[in-house]
Amino acid sequence: QVQLVESGGGLVQAGGSLSLSCRVSGSIFTINRMGWYRQAPGKQRELVATISSGGTTNYADSVKGRFTIARDNAKNTVYLQMNSPKPEDTAVYYCYAEVMIRFHDWESSWGQGTQVTVSS
């Protein structure tokens, strides 16, 4: 099985910075796409950013230029650097990974979520 453990959430002031990390462990043959999604109260879960195994990134328009996603393949870890966060970035942030657990057997896995609260 695969486990994703997030860390780094909390309270941050608007205009500050906050960093999230997520480590994947368990039965891992290789990891394809990794990413971060978020869900605010009363809203659907939405994409924040994704990164391919080769480092190609994709961002939601709302976070472009403020957030940066990165990954360390040796550590099976994905990061999200949040600069100049806004109150509307307040949400539970979920880590996501596409993991090959056996040859040609893929599993899409999610973390438990970490709360990010941005105060104005």
Short mmCIF file of N, CA and C in Angstrom, two decimals:
data_model
loop_
_atom_site.label_atom_id
_atom_site.label_comp_id
_atom_site.label_asym_id
_atom_site.label_seq_id
_atom_site.Cartn_x
_atom_site.Cartn_y
_atom_site.Cartn_z
N GLN A 1 0.83 -1.18 0.00
CA GLN A 1 0.00 0.00 0.00
C GLN A 1 0.87 1.25 0.00
N VAL A 2 0.22 2.37 -0.32
CA VAL A 2 0.92 3.64 -0.43
C VAL A 2 0.38 4.61 0.61
N GLN A 3 1.26 5.35 1.25
CA GLN A 3 0.86 6.37 2.19
C GLN A 3 1.45 7.71 1.77
N LEU A 4 0.64 8.77 1.90
CA LEU A 4 1.10 10.13 1.65
C LEU A 4 0.93 10.91 2.95
N VAL A 5 2.00 11.49 3.42
CA VAL A 5 1.96 12.24 4.68
C VAL A 5 2.37 13.67 4.41
N GLU A 6 1.44 14.59 4.69
CA GLU A 6 1.68 16.02 4.46
C GLU A 6 2.16 16.67 5.74
N SER A 7 2.86 17.76 5.57
CA SER A 7 3.28 18.57 6.71
C SER A 7 3.45 20.01 6.26
N GLY A 8 3.41 20.92 7.24
CA GLY A 8 3.71 22.31 6.94
C GLY A 8 2.53 23.25 6.92
N GLY A 9 1.33 22.76 7.09
CA GLY A 9 0.18 23.66 7.10
C GLY A 9 0.14 24.49 8.37
N GLY A 10 -0.79 25.43 8.41
CA GLY A 10 -0.93 26.27 9.58
C GLY A 10 -1.52 27.62 9.24
N LEU A 11 -1.25 28.57 10.12
CA LEU A 11 -1.76 29.92 9.98
C LEU A 11 -0.65 30.82 9.45
N VAL A 12 -0.99 31.62 8.45
CA VAL A 12 -0.03 32.54 7.87
C VAL A 12 -0.74 33.86 7.56
N GLN A 13 -0.01 34.94 7.67
CA GLN A 13 -0.58 36.24 7.33
C GLN A 13 -0.55 36.45 5.82
N ALA A 14 -1.52 37.16 5.32
CA ALA A 14 -1.53 37.51 3.90
C ALA A 14 -0.24 38.24 3.56
N GLY A 15 0.34 37.83 2.44
CA GLY A 15 1.60 38.45 2.03
C GLY A 15 2.83 37.76 2.57
N GLY A 16 2.64 36.80 3.45
CA GLY A 16 3.76 36.07 4.03
C GLY A 16 4.17 34.91 3.15
N SER A 17 4.62 33.83 3.77
CA SER A 17 4.98 32.63 3.01
C SER A 17 4.77 31.41 3.87
N LEU A 18 4.53 30.30 3.20
CA LEU A 18 4.32 29.03 3.88
C LEU A 18 4.74 27.92 2.93
N SER A 19 5.32 26.87 3.49
CA SER A 19 5.78 25.77 2.67
C SER A 19 5.12 24.48 3.12
N LEU A 20 4.61 23.72 2.16
CA LEU A 20 4.02 22.40 2.42
C LEU A 20 4.93 21.33 1.83
N SER A 21 4.92 20.17 2.46
CA SER A 21 5.65 19.04 1.90
C SER A 21 4.80 17.79 2.06
N CYS A 22 5.08 16.80 1.20
CA CYS A 22 4.33 15.56 1.22
C CYS A 22 5.26 14.43 0.80
N ARG A 23 5.42 13.46 1.68
CA ARG A 23 6.30 12.33 1.40
C ARG A 23 5.47 11.09 1.12
N VAL A 24 5.81 10.41 0.06
CA VAL A 24 5.14 9.17 -0.34
C VAL A 24 5.97 7.99 0.14
N SER A 25 5.31 7.03 0.77
CA SER A 25 6.01 5.83 1.24
C SER A 25 5.16 4.60 0.96
N GLY A 26 5.80 3.44 1.12
CA GLY A 26 5.08 2.19 0.92
C GLY A 26 5.58 1.46 -0.30
N SER A 27 4.68 0.75 -0.97
CA SER A 27 5.02 -0.05 -2.13
C SER A 27 5.13 0.85 -3.36
N ILE A 28 6.36 1.25 -3.70
CA ILE A 28 6.57 2.22 -4.78
C ILE A 28 7.52 1.63 -5.80
N PHE A 29 7.02 1.49 -7.03
CA PHE A 29 7.90 1.10 -8.13
C PHE A 29 8.43 2.36 -8.80
N THR A 30 7.51 3.30 -9.05
CA THR A 30 7.87 4.61 -9.54
C THR A 30 6.68 5.53 -9.32
N ILE A 31 6.92 6.84 -9.36
CA ILE A 31 5.86 7.83 -9.18
C ILE A 31 5.77 8.68 -10.43
N ASN A 32 4.59 8.83 -10.96
CA ASN A 32 4.40 9.66 -12.15
C ASN A 32 4.06 11.08 -11.69
N ARG A 33 2.86 11.51 -11.93
CA ARG A 33 2.48 12.88 -11.59
C ARG A 33 2.25 13.02 -10.09
N MET A 34 2.66 14.15 -9.55
CA MET A 34 2.39 14.52 -8.16
C MET A 34 1.76 15.90 -8.17
N GLY A 35 1.03 16.20 -7.10
CA GLY A 35 0.41 17.51 -7.11
C GLY A 35 -0.25 17.88 -5.80
N TRP A 36 -0.81 19.08 -5.82
CA TRP A 36 -1.55 19.60 -4.68
C TRP A 36 -2.93 20.06 -5.16
N TYR A 37 -3.93 19.71 -4.38
CA TYR A 37 -5.29 20.16 -4.58
C TYR A 37 -5.74 20.82 -3.29
N ARG A 38 -6.83 21.57 -3.34
CA ARG A 38 -7.34 22.19 -2.12
C ARG A 38 -8.86 22.21 -2.14
N GLN A 39 -9.41 22.28 -0.96
CA GLN A 39 -10.87 22.34 -0.81
C GLN A 39 -11.21 23.32 0.29
N ALA A 40 -11.92 24.37 -0.08
CA ALA A 40 -12.39 25.36 0.88
C ALA A 40 -13.79 24.96 1.34
N PRO A 41 -14.21 25.44 2.49
CA PRO A 41 -15.55 25.09 3.00
C PRO A 41 -16.64 25.44 1.99
N GLY A 42 -17.51 24.47 1.73
CA GLY A 42 -18.63 24.70 0.82
C GLY A 42 -18.27 24.69 -0.64
N LYS A 43 -17.00 24.36 -0.96
CA LYS A 43 -16.56 24.36 -2.36
C LYS A 43 -16.03 22.99 -2.75
N GLN A 44 -15.94 22.75 -4.06
CA GLN A 44 -15.38 21.50 -4.55
C GLN A 44 -13.87 21.54 -4.47
N ARG A 45 -13.28 20.34 -4.41
CA ARG A 45 -11.83 20.25 -4.44
C ARG A 45 -11.33 20.72 -5.80
N GLU A 46 -10.28 21.53 -5.79
CA GLU A 46 -9.75 22.09 -7.03
C GLU A 46 -8.24 21.92 -7.11
N LEU A 47 -7.77 21.87 -8.35
CA LEU A 47 -6.34 21.73 -8.58
C LEU A 47 -5.61 23.00 -8.18
N VAL A 48 -4.47 22.83 -7.53
CA VAL A 48 -3.57 23.96 -7.24
C VAL A 48 -2.38 23.91 -8.20
N ALA A 49 -1.68 22.78 -8.18
CA ALA A 49 -0.52 22.62 -9.05
C ALA A 49 -0.17 21.15 -9.18
N THR A 50 0.41 20.79 -10.32
CA THR A 50 0.90 19.43 -10.52
C THR A 50 2.30 19.49 -11.13
N ILE A 51 3.02 18.39 -10.98
CA ILE A 51 4.36 18.29 -11.54
C ILE A 51 4.57 16.87 -12.02
N SER A 52 5.09 16.73 -13.24
CA SER A 52 5.33 15.41 -13.81
C SER A 52 6.64 14.84 -13.28
N SER A 53 6.88 13.60 -13.61
CA SER A 53 8.12 12.97 -13.18
C SER A 53 9.33 13.65 -13.80
N GLY A 54 9.13 14.28 -14.93
CA GLY A 54 10.21 14.98 -15.60
C GLY A 54 10.35 16.44 -15.20
N GLY A 55 9.42 16.91 -14.35
CA GLY A 55 9.52 18.27 -13.84
C GLY A 55 8.62 19.29 -14.52
N THR A 56 7.79 18.85 -15.45
CA THR A 56 6.84 19.78 -16.08
C THR A 56 5.76 20.16 -15.08
N THR A 57 5.53 21.46 -14.94
CA THR A 57 4.58 21.95 -13.95
C THR A 57 3.33 22.52 -14.60
N ASN A 58 2.27 22.53 -13.81
CA ASN A 58 0.98 23.09 -14.23
C ASN A 58 0.35 23.75 -13.01
N TYR A 59 -0.13 24.98 -13.19
CA TYR A 59 -0.69 25.73 -12.07
C TYR A 59 -2.10 26.22 -12.37
N ALA A 60 -2.90 26.31 -11.32
CA ALA A 60 -4.17 27.01 -11.45
C ALA A 60 -3.87 28.49 -11.69
N ASP A 61 -4.71 29.13 -12.48
CA ASP A 61 -4.48 30.55 -12.77
C ASP A 61 -4.43 31.39 -11.50
N SER A 62 -5.20 30.99 -10.50
CA SER A 62 -5.31 31.78 -9.27
C SER A 62 -4.02 31.80 -8.45
N VAL A 63 -3.11 30.86 -8.71
CA VAL A 63 -1.88 30.80 -7.91
C VAL A 63 -0.62 31.04 -8.73
N LYS A 64 -0.76 31.19 -10.04
CA LYS A 64 0.40 31.41 -10.90
C LYS A 64 1.17 32.64 -10.45
N GLY A 65 2.49 32.50 -10.39
CA GLY A 65 3.33 33.61 -9.98
C GLY A 65 3.47 33.76 -8.48
N ARG A 66 2.67 33.01 -7.71
CA ARG A 66 2.76 33.11 -6.24
C ARG A 66 3.18 31.77 -5.61
N PHE A 67 2.71 30.68 -6.17
CA PHE A 67 3.02 29.36 -5.63
C PHE A 67 4.00 28.64 -6.55
N THR A 68 4.85 27.81 -5.96
CA THR A 68 5.80 27.03 -6.73
C THR A 68 5.77 25.58 -6.25
N ILE A 69 5.60 24.66 -7.21
CA ILE A 69 5.63 23.25 -6.88
C ILE A 69 6.98 22.67 -7.30
N ALA A 70 7.48 21.76 -6.49
CA ALA A 70 8.75 21.11 -6.79
C ALA A 70 8.70 19.69 -6.23
N ARG A 71 9.62 18.85 -6.69
CA ARG A 71 9.66 17.48 -6.18
C ARG A 71 11.10 17.01 -6.08
N ASP A 72 11.31 16.10 -5.15
CA ASP A 72 12.60 15.44 -4.98
C ASP A 72 12.35 13.96 -5.21
N ASN A 73 12.71 13.46 -6.38
CA ASN A 73 12.41 12.08 -6.72
C ASN A 73 13.16 11.09 -5.83
N ALA A 74 14.33 11.46 -5.38
CA ALA A 74 15.10 10.56 -4.51
C ALA A 74 14.42 10.38 -3.16
N LYS A 75 13.67 11.39 -2.74
CA LYS A 75 13.00 11.34 -1.44
C LYS A 75 11.50 11.06 -1.58
N ASN A 76 11.03 10.86 -2.82
CA ASN A 76 9.58 10.64 -3.06
C ASN A 76 8.75 11.72 -2.39
N THR A 77 9.18 12.96 -2.54
CA THR A 77 8.55 14.07 -1.83
C THR A 77 8.20 15.19 -2.81
N VAL A 78 7.03 15.78 -2.59
CA VAL A 78 6.61 16.94 -3.37
C VAL A 78 6.41 18.11 -2.41
N TYR A 79 6.73 19.28 -2.90
CA TYR A 79 6.67 20.50 -2.09
C TYR A 79 5.76 21.53 -2.75
N LEU A 80 5.23 22.42 -1.91
CA LEU A 80 4.49 23.57 -2.43
C LEU A 80 4.93 24.79 -1.63
N GLN A 81 5.60 25.70 -2.31
CA GLN A 81 6.00 26.96 -1.70
C GLN A 81 4.93 27.99 -2.00
N MET A 82 4.34 28.52 -0.94
CA MET A 82 3.25 29.47 -1.08
C MET A 82 3.76 30.85 -0.69
N ASN A 83 3.96 31.71 -1.67
CA ASN A 83 4.39 33.09 -1.42
C ASN A 83 3.22 34.03 -1.65
N SER A 84 3.20 35.10 -0.89
CA SER A 84 2.13 36.09 -0.98
C SER A 84 0.74 35.45 -0.96
N PRO A 85 0.48 34.59 0.01
CA PRO A 85 -0.85 33.98 0.05
C PRO A 85 -1.91 35.03 0.35
N LYS A 86 -3.13 34.72 -0.08
CA LYS A 86 -4.27 35.60 0.12
C LYS A 86 -5.31 34.88 0.97
N PRO A 87 -6.20 35.62 1.61
CA PRO A 87 -7.25 34.96 2.41
C PRO A 87 -8.03 33.92 1.62
N GLU A 88 -8.21 34.16 0.33
CA GLU A 88 -8.97 33.20 -0.49
C GLU A 88 -8.19 31.91 -0.76
N ASP A 89 -6.94 31.83 -0.35
CA ASP A 89 -6.17 30.59 -0.44
C ASP A 89 -6.44 29.67 0.76
N THR A 90 -7.21 30.17 1.71
CA THR A 90 -7.55 29.35 2.88
C THR A 90 -8.33 28.12 2.45
N ALA A 91 -7.83 26.95 2.86
CA ALA A 91 -8.45 25.68 2.45
C ALA A 91 -7.70 24.54 3.11
N VAL A 92 -8.25 23.35 2.96
CA VAL A 92 -7.50 22.15 3.29
C VAL A 92 -6.76 21.73 2.02
N TYR A 93 -5.46 21.56 2.14
CA TYR A 93 -4.62 21.22 1.00
C TYR A 93 -4.31 19.73 1.03
N TYR A 94 -4.53 19.08 -0.11
CA TYR A 94 -4.33 17.64 -0.24
C TYR A 94 -3.20 17.34 -1.23
N CYS A 95 -2.34 16.46 -0.83
CA CYS A 95 -1.28 15.97 -1.69
C CYS A 95 -1.83 14.82 -2.54
N TYR A 96 -1.31 14.68 -3.74
CA TYR A 96 -1.77 13.66 -4.69
C TYR A 96 -0.56 13.05 -5.39
N ALA A 97 -0.63 11.75 -5.63
CA ALA A 97 0.45 11.10 -6.37
C ALA A 97 -0.08 9.91 -7.16
N GLU A 98 0.44 9.75 -8.36
CA GLU A 98 0.15 8.58 -9.19
C GLU A 98 1.33 7.62 -9.04
N VAL A 99 1.07 6.51 -8.37
CA VAL A 99 2.15 5.61 -7.97
C VAL A 99 2.02 4.26 -8.66
N MET A 100 3.10 3.79 -9.27
CA MET A 100 3.12 2.43 -9.80
C MET A 100 3.55 1.52 -8.66
N ILE A 101 2.63 0.70 -8.17
CA ILE A 101 2.93 -0.15 -7.02
C ILE A 101 3.50 -1.50 -7.45
N ARG A 102 3.20 -1.90 -8.67
CA ARG A 102 3.82 -3.07 -9.30
C ARG A 102 3.91 -2.75 -10.79
N PHE A 103 4.67 -3.50 -11.53
CA PHE A 103 4.86 -3.18 -12.94
C PHE A 103 3.51 -3.08 -13.63
N HIS A 104 3.22 -1.88 -14.20
CA HIS A 104 1.99 -1.58 -14.91
C HIS A 104 0.74 -1.57 -14.03
N ASP A 105 0.91 -1.52 -12.72
CA ASP A 105 -0.23 -1.46 -11.80
C ASP A 105 -0.15 -0.12 -11.07
N TRP A 106 -1.02 0.82 -11.48
CA TRP A 106 -0.97 2.19 -10.95
C TRP A 106 -2.03 2.40 -9.88
N GLU A 107 -1.70 3.26 -8.94
CA GLU A 107 -2.64 3.64 -7.89
C GLU A 107 -2.61 5.15 -7.72
N SER A 108 -3.78 5.77 -7.69
CA SER A 108 -3.87 7.20 -7.40
C SER A 108 -4.13 7.38 -5.92
N SER A 109 -3.24 8.07 -5.26
CA SER A 109 -3.30 8.17 -3.80
C SER A 109 -3.39 9.61 -3.34
N TRP A 110 -4.05 9.80 -2.21
CA TRP A 110 -4.22 11.12 -1.62
C TRP A 110 -3.71 11.14 -0.18
N GLY A 111 -3.24 12.30 0.22
CA GLY A 111 -2.89 12.51 1.61
C GLY A 111 -4.13 12.81 2.43
N GLN A 112 -3.92 12.97 3.74
CA GLN A 112 -5.04 13.18 4.64
C GLN A 112 -5.50 14.63 4.66
N GLY A 113 -4.69 15.51 4.11
CA GLY A 113 -5.04 16.93 4.08
C GLY A 113 -4.39 17.71 5.20
N THR A 114 -4.02 18.93 4.91
CA THR A 114 -3.46 19.83 5.91
C THR A 114 -4.11 21.20 5.77
N GLN A 115 -4.51 21.76 6.88
CA GLN A 115 -5.24 23.03 6.87
C GLN A 115 -4.27 24.20 6.68
N VAL A 116 -4.61 25.07 5.75
CA VAL A 116 -3.88 26.32 5.56
C VAL A 116 -4.89 27.45 5.75
N THR A 117 -4.57 28.34 6.68
CA THR A 117 -5.43 29.49 6.96
C THR A 117 -4.64 30.76 6.76
N VAL A 118 -5.14 31.64 5.90
CA VAL A 118 -4.47 32.89 5.60
C VAL A 118 -5.27 34.02 6.22
N SER A 119 -4.66 34.75 7.13
CA SER A 119 -5.34 35.85 7.80
C SER A 119 -5.07 37.15 7.06
N SER A 120 -6.06 38.02 7.08
CA SER A 120 -5.91 39.30 6.38
C SER A 120 -5.32 40.37 7.28
#
